[in-house]
Amino acid sequence: MRWLLFLLLISLLLLTAVGCNAIKLHGQNLERGFARQGLDRKLEAVGDATVHYYDGGPQEPIGTVLLVHGFGAETVWQWGPQVRALTRAGYRVVVPNLLWFGQSTSANRDFSIDHQLSTLTALLDHLDLPRVDAVVGISYGGMLAFGLAAELPERVGGLVILDSPGPVYTDADYAGLLARFSVADPGPLLVPEHHDGIKTLVDLAYHRPPPTPPWLRKQILATLYQSDREEKVELLRDMVARMDELRSRDWQVAAPTLLLWGDEDPVFPLEIGHRLSDWMGDGARLVVIEKAKHAPQLEHPAYVNKLLLGFLAEHR
């Protein structure tokens, strides 16, 4: 993985030397990668929203997997290795951008988790998918995946959560997050205003972060983080404001669950993963990924893919 990142950086340097927006070009390349795996890019009215999503795979899929991204760049930047592995294994993959990510948006200025959940549910209805084999979510997307599995047990065959605390997140956990990063709220941390914040994001995502020179950070900020920035901050504010209410819900998950956690995750430390596993009981299996932080699916894609495909095969 490190050599791939190095080659990417060299390519970006060459592109920038001739005045190109390297991040925009690489994003287009990632989309072409989705297309090569049989996924179509769509922008359609779904419920009260317009949803930007990718959908497809082999002509005769053995099942369907929904991938739900977290904060950071839009979904195409977060699930590339998993889309390749899943489609090659025979699965149809649905990969949406959540509201106010990518080109997904809504005239309903409701920034709650419930609005995201209702939009994801409406997307499944729109695609005539009464059931998916698994919902896979990371970080913020993991909370939504957990909510779908709890609220729609008949529609979710399995649940895979990467580095996401679910209902066990406490006020002390939140205070610890703010203290670790010396911030008053998570908005500037997860939706940076300045290019220096991009380095912080990369450092919290990777155990061995790739180099991000200032010119590259500026392009990342301009291309991936300026669109709908205030809406993304509102999503965080709403979630923090509703923590007590979210914890009070009876979100019991009947589906078999795989929890994947980076052993050095500074956003949601591993202790939270053990706590969530204990809270969920025998139905959940926790796998700790060594030398990983908050994006193990990108830093250790082969291992994560092996675990994901094994889980799907076991519970089909």
PDB file of C-alpha atoms in Angstrom:
ATOM      1  CA  MET A   1       0.000   0.000   0.000  1.00  0.00           C
ATOM      2  CA  ARG A   2       2.820   2.424   0.795  1.00  0.00           C
ATOM      3  CA  TRP A   3       4.385   2.063  -2.641  1.00  0.00           C
ATOM      4  CA  LEU A   4       1.004   2.727  -4.253  1.00  0.00           C
ATOM      5  CA  LEU A   5       0.692   5.918  -2.240  1.00  0.00           C
ATOM      6  CA  PHE A   6       4.223   6.866  -3.258  1.00  0.00           C
ATOM      7  CA  LEU A   7       3.447   6.318  -6.935  1.00  0.00           C
ATOM      8  CA  LEU A   8       0.276   8.351  -6.545  1.00  0.00           C
ATOM      9  CA  LEU A   9       2.228  11.199  -4.991  1.00  0.00           C
ATOM     10  CA  ILE A  10       4.781  11.176  -7.825  1.00  0.00           C
ATOM     11  CA  SER A  11       1.945  11.223 -10.362  1.00  0.00           C
ATOM     12  CA  LEU A  12       0.315  14.117  -8.556  1.00  0.00           C
ATOM     13  CA  LEU A  13       3.584  16.021  -8.512  1.00  0.00           C
ATOM     14  CA  LEU A  14       3.966  15.605 -12.259  1.00  0.00           C
ATOM     15  CA  LEU A  15       0.399  16.663 -12.897  1.00  0.00           C
ATOM     16  CA  THR A  16       0.704  19.705 -10.677  1.00  0.00           C
ATOM     17  CA  ALA A  17       3.911  20.719 -12.423  1.00  0.00           C
ATOM     18  CA  VAL A  18       1.848  21.299 -15.575  1.00  0.00           C
ATOM     19  CA  GLY A  19      -0.885  23.198 -13.753  1.00  0.00           C
ATOM     20  CA  CYS A  20      -3.501  20.452 -13.336  1.00  0.00           C
ATOM     21  CA  ASN A  21      -5.765  19.890 -10.372  1.00  0.00           C
ATOM     22  CA  ALA A  22      -4.310  16.531  -9.391  1.00  0.00           C
ATOM     23  CA  ILE A  23      -6.997  15.747  -6.803  1.00  0.00           C
ATOM     24  CA  LYS A  24      -9.831  16.362  -9.260  1.00  0.00           C
ATOM     25  CA  LEU A  25      -8.112  14.177 -11.847  1.00  0.00           C
ATOM     26  CA  HIS A  26      -7.531  11.400  -9.345  1.00  0.00           C
ATOM     27  CA  GLY A  27     -11.168  11.573  -8.256  1.00  0.00           C
ATOM     28  CA  GLN A  28     -12.183  11.078 -11.881  1.00  0.00           C
ATOM     29  CA  ASN A  29      -9.836   8.093 -12.035  1.00  0.00           C
ATOM     30  CA  LEU A  30     -11.490   6.617  -8.948  1.00  0.00           C
ATOM     31  CA  GLU A  31     -14.885   6.996 -10.625  1.00  0.00           C
ATOM     32  CA  ARG A  32     -13.542   5.205 -13.705  1.00  0.00           C
ATOM     33  CA  GLY A  33     -12.438   2.419 -11.373  1.00  0.00           C
ATOM     34  CA  PHE A  34     -16.010   2.077 -10.119  1.00  0.00           C
ATOM     35  CA  ALA A  35     -17.227   1.994 -13.735  1.00  0.00           C
ATOM     36  CA  ARG A  36     -14.739  -0.770 -14.574  1.00  0.00           C
ATOM     37  CA  GLN A  37     -16.305  -2.852 -11.801  1.00  0.00           C
ATOM     38  CA  GLY A  38     -19.729  -2.412 -13.390  1.00  0.00           C
ATOM     39  CA  LEU A  39     -21.057   0.398 -11.210  1.00  0.00           C
ATOM     40  CA  ASP A  40     -23.163   3.144 -12.750  1.00  0.00           C
ATOM     41  CA  ARG A  41     -22.990   6.703 -11.433  1.00  0.00           C
ATOM     42  CA  LYS A  42     -26.461   8.081 -10.747  1.00  0.00           C
ATOM     43  CA  LEU A  43     -28.034  11.306  -9.501  1.00  0.00           C
ATOM     44  CA  GLU A  44     -31.727  10.790  -8.819  1.00  0.00           C
ATOM     45  CA  ALA A  45     -34.631  12.132  -6.774  1.00  0.00           C
ATOM     46  CA  VAL A  46     -35.120   9.858  -3.760  1.00  0.00           C
ATOM     47  CA  GLY A  47     -37.736  10.837  -1.187  1.00  0.00           C
ATOM     48  CA  ASP A  48     -37.207  14.499  -0.312  1.00  0.00           C
ATOM     49  CA  ALA A  49     -33.591  14.374  -1.487  1.00  0.00           C
ATOM     50  CA  THR A  50     -31.429  14.192  -4.566  1.00  0.00           C
ATOM     51  CA  VAL A  51     -29.011  11.307  -4.053  1.00  0.00           C
ATOM     52  CA  HIS A  52     -25.683  10.839  -5.817  1.00  0.00           C
ATOM     53  CA  TYR A  53     -24.800   7.149  -5.722  1.00  0.00           C
ATOM     54  CA  TYR A  54     -23.072   4.288  -7.498  1.00  0.00           C
ATOM     55  CA  ASP A  55     -24.774   0.955  -8.114  1.00  0.00           C
ATOM     56  CA  GLY A  56     -23.862  -2.193  -9.951  1.00  0.00           C
ATOM     57  CA  GLY A  57     -21.586  -5.194 -10.206  1.00  0.00           C
ATOM     58  CA  PRO A  58     -21.811  -8.541 -11.988  1.00  0.00           C
ATOM     59  CA  GLN A  59     -24.826  -9.324 -14.160  1.00  0.00           C
ATOM     60  CA  GLU A  60     -25.977 -12.163 -11.895  1.00  0.00           C
ATOM     61  CA  PRO A  61     -24.953 -11.100  -8.374  1.00  0.00           C
ATOM     62  CA  ILE A  62     -24.927 -13.530  -5.487  1.00  0.00           C
ATOM     63  CA  GLY A  63     -26.059 -10.783  -3.104  1.00  0.00           C
ATOM     64  CA  THR A  64     -26.037  -7.070  -2.397  1.00  0.00           C
ATOM     65  CA  VAL A  65     -23.887  -4.957  -0.062  1.00  0.00           C
ATOM     66  CA  LEU A  66     -24.533  -1.342   0.963  1.00  0.00           C
ATOM     67  CA  LEU A  67     -21.380   0.684   1.760  1.00  0.00           C
ATOM     68  CA  VAL A  68     -21.870   3.811   3.890  1.00  0.00           C
ATOM     69  CA  HIS A  69     -19.014   6.312   4.085  1.00  0.00           C
ATOM     70  CA  GLY A  70     -17.912   8.501   6.975  1.00  0.00           C
ATOM     71  CA  PHE A  71     -16.800  12.099   7.256  1.00  0.00           C
ATOM     72  CA  GLY A  72     -14.016  13.132   4.918  1.00  0.00           C
ATOM     73  CA  ALA A  73     -14.079  13.079   1.154  1.00  0.00           C
ATOM     74  CA  GLU A  74     -17.045  11.734  -0.760  1.00  0.00           C
ATOM     75  CA  THR A  75     -17.704   8.023  -1.004  1.00  0.00           C
ATOM     76  CA  VAL A  76     -15.615   7.259  -4.117  1.00  0.00           C
ATOM     77  CA  TRP A  77     -12.480   8.122  -2.106  1.00  0.00           C
ATOM     78  CA  GLN A  78     -13.357   5.786   0.775  1.00  0.00           C
ATOM     79  CA  TRP A  79     -14.434   2.420  -0.647  1.00  0.00           C
ATOM     80  CA  GLY A  80     -12.413   1.716  -3.811  1.00  0.00           C
ATOM     81  CA  PRO A  81     -10.626  -1.454  -2.624  1.00  0.00           C
ATOM     82  CA  GLN A  82     -13.819  -2.864  -1.137  1.00  0.00           C
ATOM     83  CA  VAL A  83     -15.850  -2.225  -4.303  1.00  0.00           C
ATOM     84  CA  ARG A  84     -13.256  -4.140  -6.339  1.00  0.00           C
ATOM     85  CA  ALA A  85     -13.191  -7.080  -3.939  1.00  0.00           C
ATOM     86  CA  LEU A  86     -16.962  -7.308  -3.557  1.00  0.00           C
ATOM     87  CA  THR A  87     -17.816  -7.095  -7.246  1.00  0.00           C
ATOM     88  CA  ARG A  88     -15.121  -9.616  -8.159  1.00  0.00           C
ATOM     89  CA  ALA A  89     -16.596 -11.961  -5.534  1.00  0.00           C
ATOM     90  CA  GLY A  90     -19.989 -11.656  -7.215  1.00  0.00           C
ATOM     91  CA  TYR A  91     -21.782  -8.999  -5.188  1.00  0.00           C
ATOM     92  CA  ARG A  92     -23.848  -6.069  -6.355  1.00  0.00           C
ATOM     93  CA  VAL A  93     -22.661  -2.981  -4.501  1.00  0.00           C
ATOM     94  CA  VAL A  94     -24.629   0.163  -3.675  1.00  0.00           C
ATOM     95  CA  VAL A  95     -22.377   3.075  -2.673  1.00  0.00           C
ATOM     96  CA  PRO A  96     -24.273   6.287  -1.854  1.00  0.00           C
ATOM     97  CA  ASN A  97     -23.034   9.712  -0.965  1.00  0.00           C
ATOM     98  CA  LEU A  98     -24.798  10.787   2.208  1.00  0.00           C
ATOM     99  CA  LEU A  99     -26.694  14.070   2.219  1.00  0.00           C
ATOM    100  CA  TRP A 100     -24.370  17.031   1.623  1.00  0.00           C
ATOM    101  CA  PHE A 101     -21.539  14.826   0.402  1.00  0.00           C
ATOM    102  CA  GLY A 102     -20.713  14.546  -3.264  1.00  0.00           C
ATOM    103  CA  GLN A 103     -23.766  15.848  -5.095  1.00  0.00           C
ATOM    104  CA  SER A 104     -26.323  14.510  -2.625  1.00  0.00           C
ATOM    105  CA  THR A 105     -28.523  17.227  -1.184  1.00  0.00           C
ATOM    106  CA  SER A 106     -31.963  17.965   0.220  1.00  0.00           C
ATOM    107  CA  ALA A 107     -34.217  20.999   0.420  1.00  0.00           C
ATOM    108  CA  ASN A 108     -35.185  19.684   3.862  1.00  0.00           C
ATOM    109  CA  ARG A 109     -32.613  21.312   6.141  1.00  0.00           C
ATOM    110  CA  ASP A 110     -32.814  18.479   8.628  1.00  0.00           C
ATOM    111  CA  PHE A 111     -29.282  17.536   9.684  1.00  0.00           C
ATOM    112  CA  SER A 112     -30.253  14.665  11.965  1.00  0.00           C
ATOM    113  CA  ILE A 113     -29.139  11.065  11.754  1.00  0.00           C
ATOM    114  CA  ASP A 114     -32.819  10.204  11.276  1.00  0.00           C
ATOM    115  CA  HIS A 115     -32.939  12.215   8.035  1.00  0.00           C
ATOM    116  CA  GLN A 116     -29.888  10.366   6.738  1.00  0.00           C
ATOM    117  CA  LEU A 117     -31.462   7.049   7.749  1.00  0.00           C
ATOM    118  CA  SER A 118     -34.777   7.855   6.054  1.00  0.00           C
ATOM    119  CA  THR A 119     -32.885   8.813   2.877  1.00  0.00           C
ATOM    120  CA  LEU A 120     -30.900   5.564   2.886  1.00  0.00           C
ATOM    121  CA  THR A 121     -34.139   3.632   3.422  1.00  0.00           C
ATOM    122  CA  ALA A 122     -35.783   5.540   0.578  1.00  0.00           C
ATOM    123  CA  LEU A 123     -32.805   4.674  -1.638  1.00  0.00           C
ATOM    124  CA  LEU A 124     -33.250   0.957  -0.897  1.00  0.00           C
ATOM    125  CA  ASP A 125     -36.945   1.321  -1.777  1.00  0.00           C
ATOM    126  CA  HIS A 126     -36.060   3.251  -4.940  1.00  0.00           C
ATOM    127  CA  LEU A 127     -33.748   0.412  -5.994  1.00  0.00           C
ATOM    128  CA  ASP A 128     -36.383  -2.204  -5.100  1.00  0.00           C
ATOM    129  CA  LEU A 129     -34.074  -3.824  -2.563  1.00  0.00           C
ATOM    130  CA  PRO A 130     -36.193  -5.361   0.192  1.00  0.00           C
ATOM    131  CA  ARG A 131     -33.066  -6.799   1.812  1.00  0.00           C
ATOM    132  CA  VAL A 132     -29.290  -6.470   1.568  1.00  0.00           C
ATOM    133  CA  ASP A 133     -26.807  -9.115   2.620  1.00  0.00           C
ATOM    134  CA  ALA A 134     -24.862  -6.577   4.660  1.00  0.00           C
ATOM    135  CA  VAL A 135     -24.627  -2.908   5.482  1.00  0.00           C
ATOM    136  CA  VAL A 136     -21.017  -1.786   5.931  1.00  0.00           C
ATOM    137  CA  GLY A 137     -20.294   1.593   7.526  1.00  0.00           C
ATOM    138  CA  ILE A 138     -17.266   3.465   8.788  1.00  0.00           C
ATOM    139  CA  SER A 139     -17.221   6.166  11.512  1.00  0.00           C
ATOM    140  CA  TYR A 140     -20.294   8.404  10.968  1.00  0.00           C
ATOM    141  CA  GLY A 141     -21.449   5.903   8.364  1.00  0.00           C
ATOM    142  CA  GLY A 142     -21.061   3.147  10.937  1.00  0.00           C
ATOM    143  CA  MET A 143     -23.583   4.907  13.161  1.00  0.00           C
ATOM    144  CA  LEU A 144     -26.006   4.988  10.235  1.00  0.00           C
ATOM    145  CA  ALA A 145     -25.333   1.338   9.419  1.00  0.00           C
ATOM    146  CA  PHE A 146     -26.044   0.484  13.054  1.00  0.00           C
ATOM    147  CA  GLY A 147     -29.284   2.479  12.901  1.00  0.00           C
ATOM    148  CA  LEU A 148     -30.439   0.698   9.735  1.00  0.00           C
ATOM    149  CA  ALA A 149     -29.741  -2.735  11.211  1.00  0.00           C
ATOM    150  CA  ALA A 150     -31.579  -1.848  14.428  1.00  0.00           C
ATOM    151  CA  GLU A 151     -34.594  -0.149  12.862  1.00  0.00           C
ATOM    152  CA  LEU A 152     -34.984  -2.408   9.803  1.00  0.00           C
ATOM    153  CA  PRO A 153     -33.904  -5.869  10.968  1.00  0.00           C
ATOM    154  CA  GLU A 154     -35.892  -7.594   8.225  1.00  0.00           C
ATOM    155  CA  ARG A 155     -33.910  -5.698   5.559  1.00  0.00           C
ATOM    156  CA  VAL A 156     -30.353  -6.159   6.860  1.00  0.00           C
ATOM    157  CA  GLY A 157     -28.773  -9.595   6.763  1.00  0.00           C
ATOM    158  CA  GLY A 158     -25.479  -8.602   8.365  1.00  0.00           C
ATOM    159  CA  LEU A 159     -23.752  -5.572   9.833  1.00  0.00           C
ATOM    160  CA  VAL A 160     -20.098  -4.566   9.481  1.00  0.00           C
ATOM    161  CA  ILE A 161     -18.883  -1.539  11.421  1.00  0.00           C
ATOM    162  CA  LEU A 162     -15.443   0.022  11.109  1.00  0.00           C
ATOM    163  CA  ASP A 163     -14.246   2.313  13.901  1.00  0.00           C
ATOM    164  CA  SER A 164     -17.666   3.596  14.968  1.00  0.00           C
ATOM    165  CA  PRO A 165     -19.011   3.675  18.536  1.00  0.00           C
ATOM    166  CA  GLY A 166     -22.732   3.130  18.076  1.00  0.00           C
ATOM    167  CA  PRO A 167     -24.828   3.748  21.186  1.00  0.00           C
ATOM    168  CA  VAL A 168     -22.008   3.263  23.740  1.00  0.00           C
ATOM    169  CA  TYR A 169     -20.384   6.655  23.093  1.00  0.00           C
ATOM    170  CA  THR A 170     -20.298   8.726  26.277  1.00  0.00           C
ATOM    171  CA  ASP A 171     -19.858  12.374  27.195  1.00  0.00           C
ATOM    172  CA  ALA A 172     -16.439  11.433  28.576  1.00  0.00           C
ATOM    173  CA  ASP A 173     -15.495   9.894  25.221  1.00  0.00           C
ATOM    174  CA  TYR A 174     -16.475  13.121  23.482  1.00  0.00           C
ATOM    175  CA  ALA A 175     -14.525  15.247  25.949  1.00  0.00           C
ATOM    176  CA  GLY A 176     -11.509  13.008  25.372  1.00  0.00           C
ATOM    177  CA  LEU A 177     -11.761  13.510  21.601  1.00  0.00           C
ATOM    178  CA  LEU A 178     -11.769  17.288  21.978  1.00  0.00           C
ATOM    179  CA  ALA A 179      -8.840  17.161  24.383  1.00  0.00           C
ATOM    180  CA  ARG A 180      -6.714  14.900  22.146  1.00  0.00           C
ATOM    181  CA  PHE A 181      -6.992  17.318  19.250  1.00  0.00           C
ATOM    182  CA  SER A 182      -7.185  20.564  21.269  1.00  0.00           C
ATOM    183  CA  VAL A 183     -10.452  21.678  19.655  1.00  0.00           C
ATOM    184  CA  ALA A 184     -13.668  23.102  21.066  1.00  0.00           C
ATOM    185  CA  ASP A 185     -15.872  21.112  18.670  1.00  0.00           C
ATOM    186  CA  PRO A 186     -15.232  18.486  15.967  1.00  0.00           C
ATOM    187  CA  GLY A 187     -16.210  20.720  13.026  1.00  0.00           C
ATOM    188  CA  PRO A 188     -12.770  22.202  12.244  1.00  0.00           C
ATOM    189  CA  LEU A 189     -11.186  18.792  12.823  1.00  0.00           C
ATOM    190  CA  LEU A 190     -13.339  16.731  10.448  1.00  0.00           C
ATOM    191  CA  VAL A 191     -14.321  19.517   8.030  1.00  0.00           C
ATOM    192  CA  PRO A 192     -11.179  21.666   7.901  1.00  0.00           C
ATOM    193  CA  GLU A 193     -11.235  25.329   6.924  1.00  0.00           C
ATOM    194  CA  HIS A 194      -7.492  25.628   6.282  1.00  0.00           C
ATOM    195  CA  HIS A 195      -5.099  23.397   4.374  1.00  0.00           C
ATOM    196  CA  ASP A 196      -3.105  22.681   7.550  1.00  0.00           C
ATOM    197  CA  GLY A 197      -6.174  20.797   8.773  1.00  0.00           C
ATOM    198  CA  ILE A 198      -5.760  18.344   5.903  1.00  0.00           C
ATOM    199  CA  LYS A 199      -2.493  17.115   7.406  1.00  0.00           C
ATOM    200  CA  THR A 200      -4.288  16.502  10.708  1.00  0.00           C
ATOM    201  CA  LEU A 201      -6.965  14.497   8.908  1.00  0.00           C
ATOM    202  CA  VAL A 202      -4.414  12.355   7.094  1.00  0.00           C
ATOM    203  CA  ASP A 203      -2.491  11.792  10.326  1.00  0.00           C
ATOM    204  CA  LEU A 204      -5.595  10.604  12.191  1.00  0.00           C
ATOM    205  CA  ALA A 205      -6.575   8.285   9.341  1.00  0.00           C
ATOM    206  CA  TYR A 206      -3.246   6.513   8.712  1.00  0.00           C
ATOM    207  CA  HIS A 207      -0.785   4.746  10.980  1.00  0.00           C
ATOM    208  CA  ARG A 208       1.851   5.620   8.359  1.00  0.00           C
ATOM    209  CA  PRO A 209       0.452   8.744   6.721  1.00  0.00           C
ATOM    210  CA  PRO A 210       1.522   9.514   3.160  1.00  0.00           C
ATOM    211  CA  PRO A 211       3.307  12.828   2.627  1.00  0.00           C
ATOM    212  CA  THR A 212       1.034  15.787   1.911  1.00  0.00           C
ATOM    213  CA  PRO A 213       3.045  18.846   0.832  1.00  0.00           C
ATOM    214  CA  PRO A 214       1.293  22.245   1.121  1.00  0.00           C
ATOM    215  CA  TRP A 215       0.326  22.425  -2.574  1.00  0.00           C
ATOM    216  CA  LEU A 216      -1.390  19.054  -2.315  1.00  0.00           C
ATOM    217  CA  ARG A 217      -3.193  19.981   0.903  1.00  0.00           C
ATOM    218  CA  LYS A 218      -4.495  23.146  -0.776  1.00  0.00           C
ATOM    219  CA  GLN A 219      -5.867  21.132  -3.676  1.00  0.00           C
ATOM    220  CA  ILE A 220      -7.470  18.592  -1.341  1.00  0.00           C
ATOM    221  CA  LEU A 221      -9.127  21.384   0.639  1.00  0.00           C
ATOM    222  CA  ALA A 222     -10.398  23.213  -2.436  1.00  0.00           C
ATOM    223  CA  THR A 223     -11.627  20.103  -4.262  1.00  0.00           C
ATOM    224  CA  LEU A 224     -13.020  17.926  -1.473  1.00  0.00           C
ATOM    225  CA  TYR A 225     -13.887  20.068   1.537  1.00  0.00           C
ATOM    226  CA  GLN A 226     -15.287  23.425   0.428  1.00  0.00           C
ATOM    227  CA  SER A 227     -18.555  22.220  -1.083  1.00  0.00           C
ATOM    228  CA  ASP A 228     -21.430  22.184   1.446  1.00  0.00           C
ATOM    229  CA  ARG A 229     -18.961  22.785   4.267  1.00  0.00           C
ATOM    230  CA  GLU A 230     -21.468  24.468   6.577  1.00  0.00           C
ATOM    231  CA  GLU A 231     -23.983  21.666   6.040  1.00  0.00           C
ATOM    232  CA  LYS A 232     -21.382  19.080   7.013  1.00  0.00           C
ATOM    233  CA  VAL A 233     -20.573  21.061  10.165  1.00  0.00           C
ATOM    234  CA  GLU A 234     -24.307  21.141  10.968  1.00  0.00           C
ATOM    235  CA  LEU A 235     -24.431  17.349  10.684  1.00  0.00           C
ATOM    236  CA  LEU A 236     -21.765  17.142  13.390  1.00  0.00           C
ATOM    237  CA  ARG A 237     -23.456  19.746  15.574  1.00  0.00           C
ATOM    238  CA  ASP A 238     -26.778  17.969  15.377  1.00  0.00           C
ATOM    239  CA  MET A 239     -25.243  14.615  16.263  1.00  0.00           C
ATOM    240  CA  VAL A 240     -23.439  16.067  19.282  1.00  0.00           C
ATOM    241  CA  ALA A 241     -26.596  17.858  20.439  1.00  0.00           C
ATOM    242  CA  ARG A 242     -28.586  14.612  20.251  1.00  0.00           C
ATOM    243  CA  MET A 243     -26.079  12.282  21.936  1.00  0.00           C
ATOM    244  CA  ASP A 244     -28.257  11.713  25.004  1.00  0.00           C
ATOM    245  CA  GLU A 245     -31.331  11.024  22.884  1.00  0.00           C
ATOM    246  CA  LEU A 246     -29.449   8.664  20.575  1.00  0.00           C
ATOM    247  CA  ARG A 247     -28.044   6.719  23.524  1.00  0.00           C
ATOM    248  CA  SER A 248     -31.532   6.334  24.986  1.00  0.00           C
ATOM    249  CA  ARG A 249     -32.923   4.520  21.944  1.00  0.00           C
ATOM    250  CA  ASP A 250     -33.512   0.799  22.068  1.00  0.00           C
ATOM    251  CA  TRP A 251     -31.155   0.070  19.192  1.00  0.00           C
ATOM    252  CA  GLN A 252     -30.717  -3.660  19.582  1.00  0.00           C
ATOM    253  CA  VAL A 253     -29.211  -5.409  16.543  1.00  0.00           C
ATOM    254  CA  ALA A 254     -30.295  -8.951  15.709  1.00  0.00           C
ATOM    255  CA  ALA A 255     -28.102  -9.316  12.622  1.00  0.00           C
ATOM    256  CA  PRO A 256     -24.682 -10.972  12.953  1.00  0.00           C
ATOM    257  CA  THR A 257     -22.118  -8.207  13.349  1.00  0.00           C
ATOM    258  CA  LEU A 258     -18.441  -7.782  12.533  1.00  0.00           C
ATOM    259  CA  LEU A 259     -16.605  -4.933  14.261  1.00  0.00           C
ATOM    260  CA  LEU A 260     -13.299  -3.866  12.687  1.00  0.00           C
ATOM    261  CA  TRP A 261     -11.117  -1.447  14.647  1.00  0.00           C
ATOM    262  CA  GLY A 262      -7.759   0.187  14.112  1.00  0.00           C
ATOM    263  CA  ASP A 263      -5.607  -0.449  17.167  1.00  0.00           C
ATOM    264  CA  GLU A 264      -4.330   3.142  17.153  1.00  0.00           C
ATOM    265  CA  ASP A 265      -7.529   4.972  16.211  1.00  0.00           C
ATOM    266  CA  PRO A 266      -7.313   8.440  17.834  1.00  0.00           C
ATOM    267  CA  VAL A 267     -10.910   9.395  16.953  1.00  0.00           C
ATOM    268  CA  PHE A 268     -12.671   6.428  18.549  1.00  0.00           C
ATOM    269  CA  PRO A 269      -9.999   4.606  20.579  1.00  0.00           C
ATOM    270  CA  LEU A 270      -9.957   0.823  20.694  1.00  0.00           C
ATOM    271  CA  GLU A 271     -11.365   0.776  24.232  1.00  0.00           C
ATOM    272  CA  ILE A 272     -14.674   1.941  22.731  1.00  0.00           C
ATOM    273  CA  GLY A 273     -14.572  -0.984  20.307  1.00  0.00           C
ATOM    274  CA  HIS A 274     -14.208  -3.447  23.187  1.00  0.00           C
ATOM    275  CA  ARG A 275     -17.033  -1.688  25.024  1.00  0.00           C
ATOM    276  CA  LEU A 276     -19.325  -1.889  21.978  1.00  0.00           C
ATOM    277  CA  SER A 277     -18.478  -5.560  21.459  1.00  0.00           C
ATOM    278  CA  ASP A 278     -19.302  -6.337  25.092  1.00  0.00           C
ATOM    279  CA  TRP A 279     -22.550  -4.361  24.872  1.00  0.00           C
ATOM    280  CA  MET A 280     -23.655  -6.234  21.727  1.00  0.00           C
ATOM    281  CA  GLY A 281     -22.853  -9.635  23.208  1.00  0.00           C
ATOM    282  CA  ASP A 282     -22.398 -12.928  21.390  1.00  0.00           C
ATOM    283  CA  GLY A 283     -23.806 -11.608  18.116  1.00  0.00           C
ATOM    284  CA  ALA A 284     -20.802  -9.384  17.531  1.00  0.00           C
ATOM    285  CA  ARG A 285     -17.195 -10.283  16.756  1.00  0.00           C
ATOM    286  CA  LEU A 286     -14.443  -7.696  17.220  1.00  0.00           C
ATOM    287  CA  VAL A 287     -11.307  -7.867  15.064  1.00  0.00           C
ATOM    288  CA  VAL A 288      -8.494  -5.481  15.954  1.00  0.00           C
ATOM    289  CA  ILE A 289      -6.419  -4.339  12.989  1.00  0.00           C
ATOM    290  CA  GLU A 290      -2.825  -3.697  13.987  1.00  0.00           C
ATOM    291  CA  LYS A 291      -0.874  -0.658  12.825  1.00  0.00           C
ATOM    292  CA  ALA A 292      -4.078   1.085  11.790  1.00  0.00           C
ATOM    293  CA  LYS A 293      -5.833   4.284  12.760  1.00  0.00           C
ATOM    294  CA  HIS A 294      -9.209   5.567  11.558  1.00  0.00           C
ATOM    295  CA  ALA A 295      -9.192   4.315   7.938  1.00  0.00           C
ATOM    296  CA  PRO A 296      -8.189   0.634   8.068  1.00  0.00           C
ATOM    297  CA  GLN A 297     -10.115  -0.153   4.865  1.00  0.00           C
ATOM    298  CA  LEU A 298      -7.680   2.086   2.958  1.00  0.00           C
ATOM    299  CA  GLU A 299      -4.455   1.386   4.837  1.00  0.00           C
ATOM    300  CA  HIS A 300      -4.970  -2.397   5.063  1.00  0.00           C
ATOM    301  CA  PRO A 301      -7.404  -3.112   2.224  1.00  0.00           C
ATOM    302  CA  ALA A 302      -6.415  -6.733   1.569  1.00  0.00           C
ATOM    303  CA  TYR A 303      -6.928  -7.736   5.198  1.00  0.00           C
ATOM    304  CA  VAL A 304     -10.197  -5.815   5.545  1.00  0.00           C
ATOM    305  CA  ASN A 305     -11.470  -7.337   2.287  1.00  0.00           C
ATOM    306  CA  LYS A 306     -10.588 -10.845   3.477  1.00  0.00           C
ATOM    307  CA  LEU A 307     -12.497 -10.292   6.714  1.00  0.00           C
ATOM    308  CA  LEU A 308     -15.472  -8.745   4.914  1.00  0.00           C
ATOM    309  CA  LEU A 309     -15.755 -11.491   2.309  1.00  0.00           C
ATOM    310  CA  GLY A 310     -15.327 -14.176   4.969  1.00  0.00           C
ATOM    311  CA  PHE A 311     -18.109 -12.636   7.034  1.00  0.00           C
ATOM    312  CA  LEU A 312     -20.424 -12.477   4.024  1.00  0.00           C
ATOM    313  CA  ALA A 313     -19.700 -16.091   3.059  1.00  0.00           C
ATOM    314  CA  GLU A 314     -20.334 -17.260   6.622  1.00  0.00           C
ATOM    315  CA  HIS A 315     -23.704 -15.559   6.930  1.00  0.00           C
ATOM    316  CA  ARG A 316     -25.188 -15.891   3.446  1.00  0.00           C
TER     317      ARG A 316
END
